[in-house]
Amino acid sequence: MNTKWGELANKLGTVAEDIVAPNIPRIATDVFGIGEIDDFSVLRRKRNALDSGRRREFEAIAVSKTHFVLNETKATPKIEYIDKFIETLDEIWDWFPEYREKTLLPIFSSLYIPEEIVKYLTRKSIFAMAMVGDTMEIINIDEVPMDTA
């Protein structure tokens, strides 16, 4: 039974990712207005440029001439997950040095994000993306300036 619960929990996580990922290009172009997408990847596996022994997976990225959108998705948003994402943001150029000159737009996504979590993300200059009606939207777009994210 524990195995079945584990499989169900994993599937719930991928359901959120499956809903979020197709929305990233639309959010990048229509909401952020970053122009044409040159690179869009889901579940991008990458080696660290400074330490080739380190590898990791990035849930979704979108890159234009001027911007680098990085998305992290969790089925259940928690402060500890956001803090781990912040650690990733602190070393993001070690993973993607080729995009260092671009403006980074970090997004933390879930199907539903409680207000206290949205406030925490906003304080950390991270965009919050959740379901609004029948699609995903950035729910703190007016509170996180694009030039300081």
Short mmCIF file of the C-alpha atoms (twelve columns), coordinates in Angstrom:
data_MODEL
# 
_entry.id   MODEL 
# 
loop_
_atom_site.group_PDB 
_atom_site.id 
_atom_site.type_symbol 
_atom_site.label_atom_id 
_atom_site.label_alt_id 
_atom_site.label_comp_id 
_atom_site.label_asym_id 
_atom_site.label_seq_id 
_atom_site.Cartn_x 
_atom_site.Cartn_y 
_atom_site.Cartn_z 
_atom_site.pdbx_PDB_model_num 
ATOM 1   C CA . MET A 1   0.000   0.000  0.000   1 
ATOM 2   C CA . ASN A 2   2.872   2.408  0.744   1 
ATOM 3   C CA . THR A 3   4.181   1.825  -2.766  1 
ATOM 4   C CA . LYS A 4   0.779   2.742  -4.231  1 
ATOM 5   C CA . TRP A 5   0.626   5.926  -2.138  1 
ATOM 6   C CA . GLY A 6   4.122   6.836  -3.319  1 
ATOM 7   C CA . GLU A 7   3.161   6.286  -6.953  1 
ATOM 8   C CA . LEU A 8   0.049   8.436  -6.502  1 
ATOM 9   C CA . ALA A 9   2.074   11.233 -4.875  1 
ATOM 10  C CA . ASN A 10  4.570   11.153 -7.757  1 
ATOM 11  C CA . LYS A 11  1.770   11.287 -10.318 1 
ATOM 12  C CA . LEU A 12  0.211   14.304 -8.593  1 
ATOM 13  C CA . GLY A 13  3.543   16.093 -8.938  1 
ATOM 14  C CA . THR A 14  3.751   15.331 -12.637 1 
ATOM 15  C CA . VAL A 15  0.128   16.409 -13.183 1 
ATOM 16  C CA . ALA A 16  1.043   19.882 -11.927 1 
ATOM 17  C CA . GLU A 17  4.149   19.937 -14.150 1 
ATOM 18  C CA . ASP A 18  2.099   18.711 -17.125 1 
ATOM 19  C CA . ILE A 19  -0.321  21.613 -16.698 1 
ATOM 20  C CA . VAL A 20  2.321   24.272 -15.970 1 
ATOM 21  C CA . ALA A 21  4.883   23.556 -18.700 1 
ATOM 22  C CA . PRO A 22  2.697   24.286 -21.756 1 
ATOM 23  C CA . ASN A 23  1.818   27.669 -20.237 1 
ATOM 24  C CA . ILE A 24  5.412   28.891 -19.893 1 
ATOM 25  C CA . PRO A 25  5.856   30.114 -23.511 1 
ATOM 26  C CA . ARG A 26  2.514   31.975 -23.363 1 
ATOM 27  C CA . ILE A 27  3.388   33.571 -20.031 1 
ATOM 28  C CA . ALA A 28  6.851   34.513 -21.330 1 
ATOM 29  C CA . THR A 29  5.604   36.153 -24.519 1 
ATOM 30  C CA . ASP A 30  2.123   37.443 -23.650 1 
ATOM 31  C CA . VAL A 31  2.492   38.353 -19.968 1 
ATOM 32  C CA . PHE A 32  6.195   39.214 -19.667 1 
ATOM 33  C CA . GLY A 33  6.494   40.439 -23.258 1 
ATOM 34  C CA . ILE A 34  9.999   39.051 -23.711 1 
ATOM 35  C CA . GLY A 35  9.742   38.594 -27.462 1 
ATOM 36  C CA . GLU A 36  10.234  35.472 -29.529 1 
ATOM 37  C CA . ILE A 37  11.289  32.340 -27.652 1 
ATOM 38  C CA . ASP A 38  14.662  31.047 -28.910 1 
ATOM 39  C CA . ASP A 39  14.911  28.085 -26.519 1 
ATOM 40  C CA . PHE A 40  12.137  26.278 -24.651 1 
ATOM 41  C CA . SER A 41  12.867  23.122 -22.696 1 
ATOM 42  C CA . VAL A 42  10.899  20.972 -20.295 1 
ATOM 43  C CA . LEU A 43  12.801  18.780 -17.863 1 
ATOM 44  C CA . ARG A 44  16.132  20.173 -19.071 1 
ATOM 45  C CA . ARG A 45  19.001  18.054 -17.794 1 
ATOM 46  C CA . LYS A 46  22.162  20.097 -17.395 1 
ATOM 47  C CA . ARG A 47  25.740  19.703 -16.168 1 
ATOM 48  C CA . ASN A 48  27.162  22.445 -13.936 1 
ATOM 49  C CA . ALA A 49  29.667  24.532 -15.914 1 
ATOM 50  C CA . LEU A 50  31.992  24.932 -12.906 1 
ATOM 51  C CA . ASP A 51  31.732  21.390 -11.539 1 
ATOM 52  C CA . SER A 52  31.158  18.779 -14.231 1 
ATOM 53  C CA . GLY A 53  30.376  16.173 -11.572 1 
ATOM 54  C CA . ARG A 54  27.175  18.006 -10.656 1 
ATOM 55  C CA . ARG A 55  24.058  17.478 -12.738 1 
ATOM 56  C CA . ARG A 56  20.479  18.501 -12.228 1 
ATOM 57  C CA . GLU A 57  17.155  18.824 -13.935 1 
ATOM 58  C CA . PHE A 58  15.333  22.102 -14.495 1 
ATOM 59  C CA . GLU A 59  11.571  21.773 -14.874 1 
ATOM 60  C CA . ALA A 60  11.063  24.375 -17.584 1 
ATOM 61  C CA . ILE A 61  13.065  27.186 -19.166 1 
ATOM 62  C CA . ALA A 62  12.264  29.702 -21.869 1 
ATOM 63  C CA . VAL A 63  14.894  31.962 -23.380 1 
ATOM 64  C CA . SER A 64  14.579  34.998 -25.640 1 
ATOM 65  C CA . LYS A 65  17.189  37.467 -26.860 1 
ATOM 66  C CA . THR A 66  16.909  39.416 -23.620 1 
ATOM 67  C CA . HIS A 67  15.335  37.173 -20.952 1 
ATOM 68  C CA . PHE A 68  15.787  33.820 -19.245 1 
ATOM 69  C CA . VAL A 69  12.607  32.379 -17.669 1 
ATOM 70  C CA . LEU A 70  13.190  29.646 -15.103 1 
ATOM 71  C CA . ASN A 71  10.238  27.727 -13.689 1 
ATOM 72  C CA . GLU A 72  9.997   25.478 -10.641 1 
ATOM 73  C CA . THR A 73  6.756   23.538 -10.101 1 
ATOM 74  C CA . LYS A 74  5.548   21.821 -6.942  1 
ATOM 75  C CA . ALA A 75  2.250   20.020 -6.376  1 
ATOM 76  C CA . THR A 76  2.164   21.352 -2.817  1 
ATOM 77  C CA . PRO A 77  3.892   24.721 -2.358  1 
ATOM 78  C CA . LYS A 78  5.923   25.020 0.840   1 
ATOM 79  C CA . ILE A 79  8.393   27.621 2.119   1 
ATOM 80  C CA . GLU A 80  11.158  24.996 2.211   1 
ATOM 81  C CA . TYR A 81  10.646  24.318 -1.526  1 
ATOM 82  C CA . ILE A 82  10.863  28.028 -2.259  1 
ATOM 83  C CA . ASP A 83  14.035  28.340 -0.200  1 
ATOM 84  C CA . LYS A 84  15.565  25.459 -2.177  1 
ATOM 85  C CA . PHE A 85  14.562  27.253 -5.402  1 
ATOM 86  C CA . ILE A 86  16.251  30.415 -4.099  1 
ATOM 87  C CA . GLU A 87  19.447  28.402 -3.564  1 
ATOM 88  C CA . THR A 88  19.199  27.321 -7.207  1 
ATOM 89  C CA . LEU A 89  18.711  30.952 -8.281  1 
ATOM 90  C CA . ASP A 90  21.813  31.972 -6.319  1 
ATOM 91  C CA . GLU A 91  23.952  29.691 -8.480  1 
ATOM 92  C CA . ILE A 92  21.933  29.721 -11.709 1 
ATOM 93  C CA . TRP A 93  24.757  31.214 -13.789 1 
ATOM 94  C CA . ASP A 94  26.966  28.248 -12.821 1 
ATOM 95  C CA . TRP A 95  24.426  26.109 -14.652 1 
ATOM 96  C CA . PHE A 96  23.606  28.464 -17.521 1 
ATOM 97  C CA . PRO A 97  26.611  30.753 -18.053 1 
ATOM 98  C CA . GLU A 98  25.544  31.221 -21.669 1 
ATOM 99  C CA . TYR A 99  22.516  33.213 -20.455 1 
ATOM 100 C CA . ARG A 100 24.344  35.375 -17.883 1 
ATOM 101 C CA . GLU A 101 23.680  38.619 -19.787 1 
ATOM 102 C CA . LYS A 102 19.928  38.019 -19.884 1 
ATOM 103 C CA . THR A 103 17.363  39.216 -17.339 1 
ATOM 104 C CA . LEU A 104 16.336  36.311 -15.121 1 
ATOM 105 C CA . LEU A 105 12.599  35.871 -14.530 1 
ATOM 106 C CA . PRO A 106 12.059  33.177 -11.856 1 
ATOM 107 C CA . ILE A 107 8.629   31.543 -11.567 1 
ATOM 108 C CA . PHE A 108 7.412   29.243 -8.815  1 
ATOM 109 C CA . SER A 109 4.295   27.357 -9.925  1 
ATOM 110 C CA . SER A 110 1.584   25.219 -8.425  1 
ATOM 111 C CA . LEU A 111 -2.052  24.608 -9.237  1 
ATOM 112 C CA . TYR A 112 -2.994  26.575 -6.117  1 
ATOM 113 C CA . ILE A 113 -0.748  28.832 -4.031  1 
ATOM 114 C CA . PRO A 114 -2.022  30.083 -0.650  1 
ATOM 115 C CA . GLU A 115 -1.854  33.822 -0.036  1 
ATOM 116 C CA . GLU A 116 0.906   33.578 2.599   1 
ATOM 117 C CA . ILE A 117 3.078   31.673 0.112   1 
ATOM 118 C CA . VAL A 118 2.362   34.280 -2.597  1 
ATOM 119 C CA . LYS A 119 3.458   37.012 -0.174  1 
ATOM 120 C CA . TYR A 120 6.675   35.124 0.592   1 
ATOM 121 C CA . LEU A 121 7.419   34.667 -3.114  1 
ATOM 122 C CA . THR A 122 6.723   38.347 -3.746  1 
ATOM 123 C CA . ARG A 123 9.126   39.396 -0.944  1 
ATOM 124 C CA . LYS A 124 11.763  37.203 -2.601  1 
ATOM 125 C CA . SER A 125 11.085  38.752 -6.072  1 
ATOM 126 C CA . ILE A 126 9.810   35.469 -7.487  1 
ATOM 127 C CA . PHE A 127 6.748   35.300 -9.705  1 
ATOM 128 C CA . ALA A 128 3.915   33.049 -8.483  1 
ATOM 129 C CA . MET A 129 1.975   31.115 -11.130 1 
ATOM 130 C CA . ALA A 130 -1.263  29.294 -10.306 1 
ATOM 131 C CA . MET A 131 -4.591  28.353 -11.835 1 
ATOM 132 C CA . VAL A 132 -6.948  31.268 -12.409 1 
ATOM 133 C CA . GLY A 133 -10.158 30.126 -14.031 1 
ATOM 134 C CA . ASP A 134 -9.203  27.585 -16.662 1 
ATOM 135 C CA . THR A 135 -5.539  28.543 -17.218 1 
ATOM 136 C CA . MET A 136 -2.309  29.362 -15.409 1 
ATOM 137 C CA . GLU A 137 -1.561  33.003 -14.607 1 
ATOM 138 C CA . ILE A 138 1.087   35.003 -12.782 1 
ATOM 139 C CA . ILE A 139 -0.828  36.032 -9.672  1 
ATOM 140 C CA . ASN A 140 1.680   38.571 -8.306  1 
ATOM 141 C CA . ILE A 141 2.599   40.213 -11.621 1 
ATOM 142 C CA . ASP A 142 1.949   43.732 -10.302 1 
ATOM 143 C CA . GLU A 143 4.050   43.211 -7.162  1 
ATOM 144 C CA . VAL A 144 7.280   41.792 -8.650  1 
ATOM 145 C CA . PRO A 145 9.105   44.231 -10.925 1 
ATOM 146 C CA . MET A 146 10.529  42.510 -14.012 1 
ATOM 147 C CA . ASP A 147 13.820  44.389 -13.790 1 
ATOM 148 C CA . THR A 148 14.570  43.313 -10.214 1 
ATOM 149 C CA . ALA A 149 13.337  39.711 -10.325 1 
# 
